[in-house]
Short mmCIF file of C-alpha atoms in Angstrom, two decimals:
data_model
loop_
_atom_site.label_atom_id
_atom_site.label_comp_id
_atom_site.label_asym_id
_atom_site.label_seq_id
_atom_site.Cartn_x
_atom_site.Cartn_y
_atom_site.Cartn_z
CA MET A 1 0.00 0.00 0.00
CA PHE A 2 1.21 3.53 -0.79
CA ALA A 3 2.05 5.40 2.41
CA ASP A 4 2.51 9.15 2.36
CA ARG A 5 2.23 9.96 6.07
CA ALA A 6 3.77 8.50 9.22
CA LYS A 7 4.38 9.35 12.87
CA ILE A 8 7.71 8.45 14.48
CA TYR A 9 9.72 9.09 17.65
CA VAL A 10 13.40 10.08 17.44
CA ARG A 11 16.00 10.51 20.16
CA SER A 12 19.62 11.60 19.98
CA GLY A 13 22.29 9.98 22.15
CA LYS A 14 23.06 11.06 25.71
CA GLY A 15 26.55 12.36 26.37
CA GLY A 16 28.76 10.09 28.46
CA ASP A 17 29.63 11.19 31.98
CA GLY A 18 33.12 12.38 32.83
CA HIS A 19 35.14 9.99 35.00
CA VAL A 20 36.64 10.49 38.46
CA SER A 21 39.90 8.63 39.03
CA PHE A 22 43.45 9.22 40.31
CA ARG A 23 46.74 7.83 39.11
CA ARG A 24 49.30 6.43 41.53
CA GLU A 25 52.30 8.75 41.56
CA LYS A 26 54.69 9.67 44.32
CA TYR A 27 54.41 13.17 45.78
CA VAL A 28 51.16 13.83 43.83
CA PRO A 29 48.05 14.28 46.04
CA ALA A 30 45.74 11.29 45.68
CA GLY A 31 47.87 10.18 42.74
CA GLY A 32 46.78 13.09 40.54
CA PRO A 33 43.45 13.26 38.71
CA ASP A 34 43.30 11.28 35.47
CA GLY A 35 39.57 10.86 34.83
CA GLY A 36 38.75 10.90 31.12
CA ASP A 37 35.98 12.78 29.34
CA GLY A 38 32.73 11.17 28.34
CA GLY A 39 31.97 10.50 24.68
CA HIS A 40 29.48 12.58 22.75
CA GLY A 41 26.03 11.18 22.06
CA GLY A 42 25.09 10.23 18.50
CA ASP A 43 23.15 12.56 16.19
CA VAL A 44 19.81 11.90 14.48
CA ILE A 45 20.39 12.47 10.77
CA PHE A 46 17.86 12.35 7.93
CA ILE A 47 19.08 11.66 4.39
CA VAL A 48 17.35 11.38 1.02
CA ASP A 49 17.36 7.91 -0.54
CA GLU A 50 16.71 8.05 -4.28
CA GLY A 51 15.48 4.45 -4.21
CA LEU A 52 12.52 5.20 -1.93
CA ASN A 53 9.16 6.57 -3.07
CA THR A 54 6.88 5.88 -0.08
CA LEU A 55 6.97 6.07 3.72
CA THR A 56 5.87 2.44 4.09
CA ASP A 57 8.93 1.43 6.14
CA PHE A 58 7.87 3.80 8.92
CA ARG A 59 4.61 1.90 9.35
CA HIS A 60 6.63 -0.98 10.79
CA VAL A 61 9.32 0.85 12.76
CA GLY A 62 8.26 3.89 14.77
CA LYS A 63 11.18 4.54 17.16
CA TYR A 64 14.68 5.63 16.18
CA LYS A 65 17.44 6.17 18.76
CA ALA A 66 21.06 7.20 18.32
CA GLY A 67 23.76 5.66 20.48
CA ASP A 68 24.70 7.09 23.89
CA GLY A 69 28.25 8.26 24.57
CA GLN A 70 30.31 6.07 26.89
CA GLU A 71 31.62 7.22 30.26
CA GLY A 72 35.23 8.37 30.39
CA GLY A 73 37.82 5.99 31.83
CA LYS A 74 41.00 5.95 33.87
CA LYS A 75 44.33 7.23 32.56
CA ASN A 76 42.60 10.11 30.75
CA CYS A 77 40.83 7.69 28.44
CA ARG A 78 37.98 9.37 26.61
CA GLY A 79 34.70 7.49 26.31
CA LYS A 80 33.60 6.28 22.89
CA ASP A 81 31.16 8.50 20.99
CA GLY A 82 27.66 7.15 20.44
CA ASP A 83 26.77 6.01 16.93
CA ASP A 84 24.80 8.42 14.77
CA ILE A 85 21.52 7.10 13.39
CA TYR A 86 20.74 7.71 9.73
CA ILE A 87 17.06 7.75 8.75
CA LYS A 88 16.45 7.35 5.02
CA VAL A 89 13.43 9.06 3.48
CA PRO A 90 12.22 9.61 -0.10
CA GLU A 91 12.81 12.96 -1.75
CA GLY A 92 9.92 15.30 -1.03
CA THR A 93 9.48 14.24 2.60
CA VAL A 94 8.51 17.08 4.91
CA ILE A 95 9.48 16.57 8.56
CA LYS A 96 7.17 18.27 11.07
CA GLU A 97 7.02 18.53 14.84
CA PHE A 98 4.03 16.35 15.71
CA TYR A 99 2.17 18.54 18.19
CA SER A 100 2.55 21.93 16.49
CA GLY A 101 2.56 20.71 12.90
CA LYS A 102 5.40 23.13 12.13
CA VAL A 103 8.02 22.28 9.52
CA ILE A 104 11.47 21.29 10.79
CA ALA A 105 12.98 20.23 7.47
CA ASP A 106 11.92 19.67 3.88
CA MET A 107 14.00 16.95 2.22
CA SER A 108 13.79 18.52 -1.22
CA GLY A 109 15.98 20.59 -3.51
CA ASP A 110 19.48 20.91 -2.01
CA ASN A 111 18.41 19.43 1.34
CA ARG A 112 19.82 15.93 0.94
CA LYS A 113 21.12 15.52 4.49
CA VAL A 114 19.89 17.19 7.68
CA VAL A 115 21.17 16.81 11.25
CA LEU A 116 17.82 16.99 13.01
CA LEU A 117 18.93 16.40 16.62
CA LYS A 118 22.46 16.68 17.95
CA GLY A 119 23.65 14.26 20.58
CA GLY A 120 24.54 15.48 24.05
CA ARG A 121 28.11 16.54 24.70
CA GLY A 122 30.26 14.29 26.84
CA GLY A 123 31.09 15.52 30.34
CA ASN A 124 34.59 16.55 31.41
CA GLY A 125 36.61 14.17 33.57
CA ASN A 126 38.03 15.31 36.89
CA GLN A 127 41.41 16.04 35.25
CA HIS A 128 39.93 19.35 34.05
CA TYR A 129 39.13 20.62 37.53
CA ALA A 130 42.55 20.42 39.19
CA THR A 131 43.77 23.80 40.50
CA SER A 132 46.55 24.97 42.76
CA THR A 133 44.13 24.90 45.67
CA MET A 134 42.13 21.83 44.60
CA GLN A 135 44.69 19.26 43.47
CA ALA A 136 42.48 16.22 43.99
CA PRO A 137 39.02 17.09 42.60
CA LYS A 138 36.45 14.40 43.22
CA TYR A 139 34.04 15.89 40.76
CA ALA A 140 33.41 15.15 37.08
CA GLN A 141 30.88 16.69 34.75
CA PRO A 142 27.84 14.63 33.74
CA GLY A 143 27.10 14.23 30.05
CA GLN A 144 24.37 16.33 28.47
CA PRO A 145 20.98 14.63 28.23
CA ALA A 146 19.55 13.29 24.98
CA GLN A 147 17.05 15.23 22.88
CA GLU A 148 13.80 13.66 21.76
CA LEU A 149 10.95 14.58 19.47
CA GLU A 150 7.79 13.12 18.04
CA LEU A 151 7.59 13.79 14.34
CA THR A 152 5.12 13.66 11.51
CA LEU A 153 6.57 12.68 8.13
CA GLU A 154 4.60 13.76 5.08
CA LEU A 155 5.52 12.87 1.52
CA LYS A 156 4.61 15.60 -0.95
CA VAL A 157 5.46 14.52 -4.49
CA ILE A 158 7.63 16.82 -6.56
CA ALA A 159 6.06 17.68 -9.91
CA ASP A 160 5.80 20.79 -12.07
CA VAL A 161 2.20 20.14 -13.09
CA GLY A 162 -0.67 18.50 -11.24
CA LEU A 163 -3.79 16.95 -12.77
CA VAL A 164 -6.89 17.67 -10.69
CA GLY A 165 -10.56 16.90 -11.16
CA PHE A 166 -13.36 14.58 -10.15
CA PRO A 167 -12.90 10.80 -10.38
CA ASN A 168 -13.29 9.17 -13.78
CA VAL A 169 -12.77 12.32 -15.88
CA GLY A 170 -9.74 10.90 -17.70
CA LYS A 171 -6.71 12.12 -15.72
CA SER A 172 -4.94 8.76 -15.76
CA THR A 173 -5.67 8.30 -19.46
CA LEU A 174 -4.21 11.75 -20.16
CA LEU A 175 -1.09 10.97 -18.11
CA SER A 176 -0.51 7.70 -19.97
CA ARG A 177 -1.00 9.53 -23.28
CA VAL A 178 1.52 12.32 -22.64
CA SER A 179 4.23 10.52 -20.63
CA ASN A 180 5.90 7.22 -19.91
CA ALA A 181 3.76 6.65 -16.81
CA ARG A 182 1.41 3.67 -16.85
CA PRO A 183 -1.26 4.20 -14.19
CA LYS A 184 -4.09 1.73 -13.79
CA ILE A 185 -7.07 2.79 -15.92
CA ALA A 186 -10.64 1.54 -15.67
CA ASN A 187 -14.16 2.90 -15.93
CA TYR A 188 -14.94 3.24 -12.24
CA HIS A 189 -14.28 5.77 -9.52
CA PHE A 190 -10.98 5.92 -7.69
CA THR A 191 -9.02 3.76 -10.10
CA THR A 192 -6.06 5.92 -9.06
CA LEU A 193 -5.29 5.33 -5.40
CA ASN A 194 -1.65 6.46 -5.52
CA PRO A 195 -0.14 9.58 -7.09
CA HIS A 196 1.61 8.78 -10.37
CA LEU A 197 4.42 10.80 -11.93
CA GLY A 198 5.36 11.02 -15.59
CA VAL A 199 7.85 13.02 -17.64
CA VAL A 200 6.47 14.97 -20.60
CA ASP A 201 8.99 15.39 -23.44
CA LEU A 202 8.19 18.02 -26.08
CA PRO A 203 10.24 18.57 -29.27
CA ASP A 204 12.45 21.69 -29.02
CA MET A 205 11.17 22.47 -25.51
CA LYS A 206 12.17 21.55 -21.96
CA SER A 207 10.55 18.51 -20.43
CA PHE A 208 8.45 18.73 -17.28
CA VAL A 209 7.09 16.39 -14.62
CA ILE A 210 3.36 15.85 -14.38
CA ALA A 211 1.49 14.17 -11.51
CA ASP A 212 -1.86 12.38 -11.63
CA ILE A 213 -3.54 13.04 -8.29
CA PRO A 214 -6.40 10.73 -7.21
CA GLY A 215 -9.82 12.18 -8.05
CA LEU A 216 -11.27 14.66 -5.59
CA ILE A 217 -14.86 14.93 -4.42
CA GLU A 218 -16.76 17.58 -2.51
CA GLY A 219 -15.58 17.58 1.10
CA ALA A 220 -12.09 16.42 0.12
CA SER A 221 -10.46 19.27 2.05
CA GLU A 222 -12.10 17.87 5.20
CA GLY A 223 -10.96 14.32 4.50
CA VAL A 224 -14.01 13.00 2.65
CA GLY A 225 -13.15 10.30 0.13
CA LEU A 226 -9.39 10.21 -0.41
CA GLY A 227 -9.43 13.84 0.71
CA HIS A 228 -6.45 15.70 2.07
CA GLU A 229 -4.42 12.48 2.13
CA PHE A 230 -3.59 13.38 -1.46
CA LEU A 231 -4.26 17.11 -1.65
CA ARG A 232 -0.81 17.63 -0.13
CA HIS A 233 0.76 16.20 -3.28
CA ILE A 234 -0.22 19.20 -5.40
CA GLU A 235 1.20 21.74 -2.95
CA ARG A 236 4.56 21.72 -4.76
CA THR A 237 3.18 21.93 -8.28
CA LYS A 238 3.45 25.21 -10.19
CA VAL A 239 0.54 24.74 -12.65
CA LEU A 240 -2.71 22.81 -12.33
CA ILE A 241 -4.44 21.15 -15.28
CA HIS A 242 -8.11 20.94 -14.35
CA VAL A 243 -9.51 17.94 -16.23
CA VAL A 244 -13.28 17.86 -16.73
CA ASP A 245 -15.66 15.56 -18.58
CA ALA A 246 -16.90 18.04 -21.19
CA ALA A 247 -19.34 15.50 -22.61
CA GLY A 248 -21.01 14.92 -19.25
CA THR A 249 -20.96 11.15 -19.80
CA GLU A 250 -21.92 10.57 -16.17
CA GLY A 251 -24.56 13.29 -16.05
CA ARG A 252 -22.26 15.85 -14.40
CA ASP A 253 -22.04 19.54 -15.33
CA PRO A 254 -18.37 20.46 -16.03
CA ILE A 255 -18.78 24.09 -14.92
CA THR A 256 -20.28 23.03 -11.59
CA ASP A 257 -17.49 20.48 -11.17
CA ILE A 258 -14.76 23.08 -11.68
CA TYR A 259 -16.24 25.41 -9.07
CA ALA A 260 -16.65 22.51 -6.64
CA ILE A 261 -13.03 21.35 -6.99
CA ASN A 262 -11.66 24.89 -6.77
CA ALA A 263 -13.64 25.37 -3.57
CA GLU A 264 -11.96 22.27 -2.12
CA LEU A 265 -8.53 23.62 -3.11
CA ALA A 266 -9.29 26.94 -1.42
CA ASN A 267 -10.57 25.21 1.73
CA TYR A 268 -7.35 23.22 1.96
CA SER A 269 -4.98 26.09 1.15
CA GLU A 270 -5.45 29.60 -0.22
CA GLU A 271 -2.01 29.34 -1.79
CA LEU A 272 -3.10 26.19 -3.59
CA ALA A 273 -6.19 27.93 -4.93
CA ARG A 274 -4.06 30.75 -6.35
CA LYS A 275 -1.91 28.47 -8.52
CA PRO A 276 -2.22 29.07 -12.28
CA GLN A 277 -4.77 26.79 -13.91
CA VAL A 278 -5.68 25.61 -17.37
CA ILE A 279 -8.81 23.61 -18.17
CA ALA A 280 -8.59 20.41 -20.21
CA ALA A 281 -12.11 19.80 -21.57
CA ASN A 282 -11.79 16.04 -22.05
CA LYS A 283 -13.95 13.49 -23.86
CA THR A 284 -14.87 15.91 -26.65
CA ASP A 285 -15.09 12.93 -29.00
CA ALA A 286 -18.23 11.92 -27.06
CA ILE A 287 -20.09 15.23 -27.59
CA TYR A 288 -23.05 14.81 -29.95
CA ASP A 289 -25.90 17.07 -31.23
CA LEU A 290 -25.78 19.76 -28.55
CA LYS A 291 -27.19 23.23 -29.27
CA GLU A 292 -24.22 24.94 -27.60
CA SER A 293 -20.81 23.35 -27.31
CA PRO A 294 -19.83 22.63 -23.69
CA VAL A 295 -16.35 23.87 -24.59
CA GLU A 296 -17.73 27.28 -25.56
CA GLN A 297 -19.74 27.36 -22.34
CA LEU A 298 -16.52 26.73 -20.39
CA ARG A 299 -14.72 29.47 -22.31
CA LYS A 300 -17.50 31.98 -21.67
CA GLU A 301 -17.45 31.15 -17.95
CA PHE A 302 -13.72 30.95 -17.26
CA GLY A 303 -12.13 32.96 -20.08
CA PRO A 304 -12.87 36.27 -18.32
CA LYS A 305 -11.16 34.84 -15.21
CA GLY A 306 -7.94 34.34 -17.18
CA ILE A 307 -8.25 30.54 -17.40
CA ASP A 308 -7.73 29.07 -20.87
CA VAL A 309 -9.80 26.10 -22.04
CA PHE A 310 -8.44 23.40 -24.36
CA PRO A 311 -10.75 20.80 -25.93
CA ILE A 312 -9.01 17.41 -25.90
CA SER A 313 -9.57 13.70 -26.21
CA ALA A 314 -7.16 11.81 -23.98
CA VAL A 315 -8.13 8.57 -25.75
CA SER A 316 -7.40 9.70 -29.32
CA GLY A 317 -4.82 12.38 -28.47
CA LYS A 318 -6.74 15.13 -30.27
CA GLY A 319 -5.84 18.60 -28.93
CA VAL A 320 -3.37 17.21 -26.36
CA ASN A 321 -0.23 18.72 -27.94
CA GLU A 322 -1.76 22.21 -27.96
CA LEU A 323 -2.52 21.82 -24.25
CA LEU A 324 1.02 20.64 -23.40
CA TYR A 325 2.79 23.41 -25.32
CA HIS A 326 0.60 25.98 -23.59
CA VAL A 327 1.45 24.49 -20.16
CA ARG A 328 5.16 24.52 -21.02
CA GLN A 329 4.89 28.23 -21.88
CA MET A 330 3.15 28.85 -18.54
CA LEU A 331 5.99 27.09 -16.73
CA ASP A 332 8.59 29.14 -18.60
CA GLY A 333 7.10 32.27 -17.08
CA LEU A 334 7.39 30.93 -13.52
CA ASP A 335 10.27 30.39 -11.11
CA GLU A 336 12.06 27.15 -12.02
CA LYS A 337 13.31 26.49 -8.50
CA PRO A 338 11.48 23.63 -6.77
CA THR A 339 9.05 24.58 -4.02
CA VAL A 340 10.75 23.93 -0.68
CA PHE A 341 8.90 24.58 2.57
CA GLU A 342 10.73 26.90 4.98
CA GLN A 343 11.72 25.78 8.46
CA GLU A 344 9.22 26.89 11.11
CA TYR A 345 10.26 24.85 14.14
CA PHE A 346 13.82 24.85 15.52
CA PRO A 347 14.50 21.90 17.86
CA GLU A 348 17.49 23.66 19.44
CA MET A 349 15.25 26.59 20.36
CA ALA A 350 12.45 24.48 21.80
CA LEU A 351 14.61 21.93 23.60
CA ALA A 352 17.59 23.93 24.79
CA VAL A 353 15.96 27.05 26.22
CA SER A 354 16.40 27.24 29.99
CA ASP A 355 16.67 29.72 32.85
CA GLU A 356 20.04 28.40 33.99
CA PRO A 357 22.69 31.00 34.83
CA TYR A 358 25.61 32.25 32.79
CA THR A 359 28.44 34.76 33.30
CA VAL A 360 30.11 37.31 31.03
CA THR A 361 33.64 38.32 32.08
CA TYR A 362 36.87 39.69 30.66
CA ASP A 363 40.07 37.59 30.84
CA GLU A 364 42.92 40.10 31.32
CA LEU A 365 45.61 37.48 30.76
CA GLU A 366 44.24 36.20 27.45
CA GLN A 367 42.64 39.52 26.53
CA GLU A 368 39.40 37.73 25.67
CA TYR A 369 35.80 38.07 26.72
CA VAL A 370 34.51 34.84 28.26
CA VAL A 371 30.91 33.68 28.26
CA GLU A 372 30.19 30.52 30.23
CA GLY A 373 27.64 28.78 32.38
CA PRO A 374 25.23 25.83 32.12
CA ARG A 375 22.86 27.72 29.85
CA ILE A 376 25.59 28.55 27.32
CA GLU A 377 27.04 25.06 27.44
CA LYS A 378 23.66 23.48 26.82
CA MET A 379 22.91 25.79 23.92
CA LEU A 380 26.26 25.11 22.27
CA GLY A 381 25.79 21.39 22.72
CA TYR A 382 22.41 21.34 21.01
CA THR A 383 22.96 23.88 18.23
CA ASN A 384 24.38 22.87 14.87
CA LEU A 385 26.69 25.83 14.24
CA GLU A 386 27.87 24.32 10.96
CA SER A 387 24.54 25.14 9.33
CA GLU A 388 23.67 28.69 8.32
CA LYS A 389 20.30 28.55 10.07
CA GLY A 390 21.83 27.05 13.21
CA PHE A 391 24.43 29.81 13.43
CA ALA A 392 21.79 32.47 12.80
CA PHE A 393 19.68 30.98 15.57
CA PHE A 394 22.64 31.07 17.97
CA GLN A 395 23.25 34.73 17.15
CA GLY A 396 19.60 35.41 17.93
CA PHE A 397 19.98 33.57 21.24
CA LEU A 398 22.95 35.77 22.23
CA LYS A 399 20.85 38.85 21.56
CA ASP A 400 17.63 37.65 23.20
CA ALA A 401 19.45 36.39 26.31
CA GLY A 402 21.06 39.81 26.84
CA ILE A 403 24.60 38.47 26.35
CA LEU A 404 25.47 41.00 23.64
CA ASP A 405 24.30 43.82 25.91
CA LYS A 406 26.53 42.60 28.73
CA LEU A 407 29.52 42.34 26.41
CA GLU A 408 28.98 45.94 25.34
CA GLU A 409 28.70 47.00 29.00
CA LEU A 410 32.17 45.51 29.53
CA GLY A 411 33.49 47.65 26.68
CA ILE A 412 33.81 45.12 23.89
CA GLN A 413 34.89 46.56 20.52
CA GLU A 414 34.57 45.21 16.99
CA GLY A 415 37.28 42.63 16.32
CA ASP A 416 37.65 41.62 19.99
CA THR A 417 37.62 37.88 20.71
CA VAL A 418 34.82 36.10 22.55
CA ARG A 419 35.40 32.62 24.00
CA MET A 420 32.69 30.10 24.86
CA TYR A 421 33.70 26.59 25.90
CA GLY A 422 36.39 26.15 23.27
CA LEU A 423 34.54 28.18 20.64
CA SER A 424 36.20 31.51 19.81
CA PHE A 425 34.98 34.16 17.41
CA ASP A 426 35.54 37.83 16.69
CA TYR A 427 32.85 40.26 17.73
CA TYR A 428 31.13 42.34 15.05
CA LYS A 429 27.85 44.21 15.23
#
C-alpha cells in the first residue's frame, strides 16, 4: 500500500559522563586526577534515498534512537562517541514537529542531508578541575541529556504540473497519453489510489514532470473520500491542469465540477487555490448534437477569469499537444526552483531554552571576553553551528538572552575575541 504519512519518535544519544579517578604517583596528592571525558552522544540524521518513493517502512518501525556516549575511563581515556543514526526518506518528505505541525525540514531541492537532533556533549573528567588549591578534585561533569521529538513525516510529491478533477474524468488516461507513466485505468471511480508521476517530453522544448492526483470529491479538504491524504501532493506543483468531462458522460455539469473542486482547493490552502490553472475539456469525441458546445460554455465562464480552455480527447490524443505546449509556456514564465517549505520549528530553540545562569567576564591574561555557564554550554551542545540557520539561531539567542548587551557594557569593541567553551569568534555588530 502507498504510504505518504507517518508518525515516528526520534532521540539523539546522551553524552557520556566524565570519570573520576586518580593515578598512583609519588608526591602527587591522591595520585593526581586522570579521569577521562565522556563521549558525545550520536546525532539523528535524515538523508534522502533516491530508491525510496513511499513512507511504508515507517509503518513498521516507529522509534529511532542514536547511540549514547560512553563514560570516560582511567588514565585520561575518553569514552567512545555514540553512533549516529541515519534515517532514510524519499525525496519530497517534509518533517514536522508532531504537536505543532510546524516544519522542521523539507527533504527537497538541495536538502539531501539534515542533522535533526544533535547528541549530548560528553562531560569533562576530573582532570579538568585540578587547580593549585584543589589538586584532587572528586568531581566530574555529567554528560548532556539526549534530545527527543515526536515527528510527523509527510511525503509531498515533486512535480511541475498537477492533474486535478473529479474521479473518472480521464486524468490517468491523459497521463498515460503524454508521458511514460502507466497508471491503472478503468471505468470506475478511484481507479487511481496512488499519485503517479510522468515526464512529458516536447520537441524543441524543456521537459516537465506531471502528476496524476487521485480524483477529488466535494468535502475532500475535510478528508471526505481520499481527501487531504492526497491534496498535499499538489502543494509543490506550479501549474494545475483541471480535467473535466466536457461530454457529461456521467450526467455531471463540467462548470459546476470546476467550481466545486476549486472550492476544495481553497478550503485546503489559499495558496493552492491561487496556482495558475488551465482547463482540459476532455472526452470531446463523445459530444453529440448539442445546441451549444460545452467547450464554448466553459470558455464563456472561465475565459474572463484568465483561465484558458483546451478541448481534448485523452483517448485519441486530439488537442493534447496544444494543451502541453501551452502548459510549457506557462511554466517558462514561472520560477524554475522547486518549491521547498521553509523551516518553522527549531529543535534547538524548543529543547535547549532554559533559565540556567551564565556569566560574562573579561580575561585580562588572554585579553578575551569569556561567556560561560550551564545555559551557554547546553545551547552550544544542542545547536548545529555548521549550518547557516543554526548559526543564525545562535546569534539570535545571544541577543535575546542579553549576552550581547553585557559584552557591550564591559566595553567590547569590533574585532575583539569572545570565548565560549572552546569556541572563539571575533565580535562584530
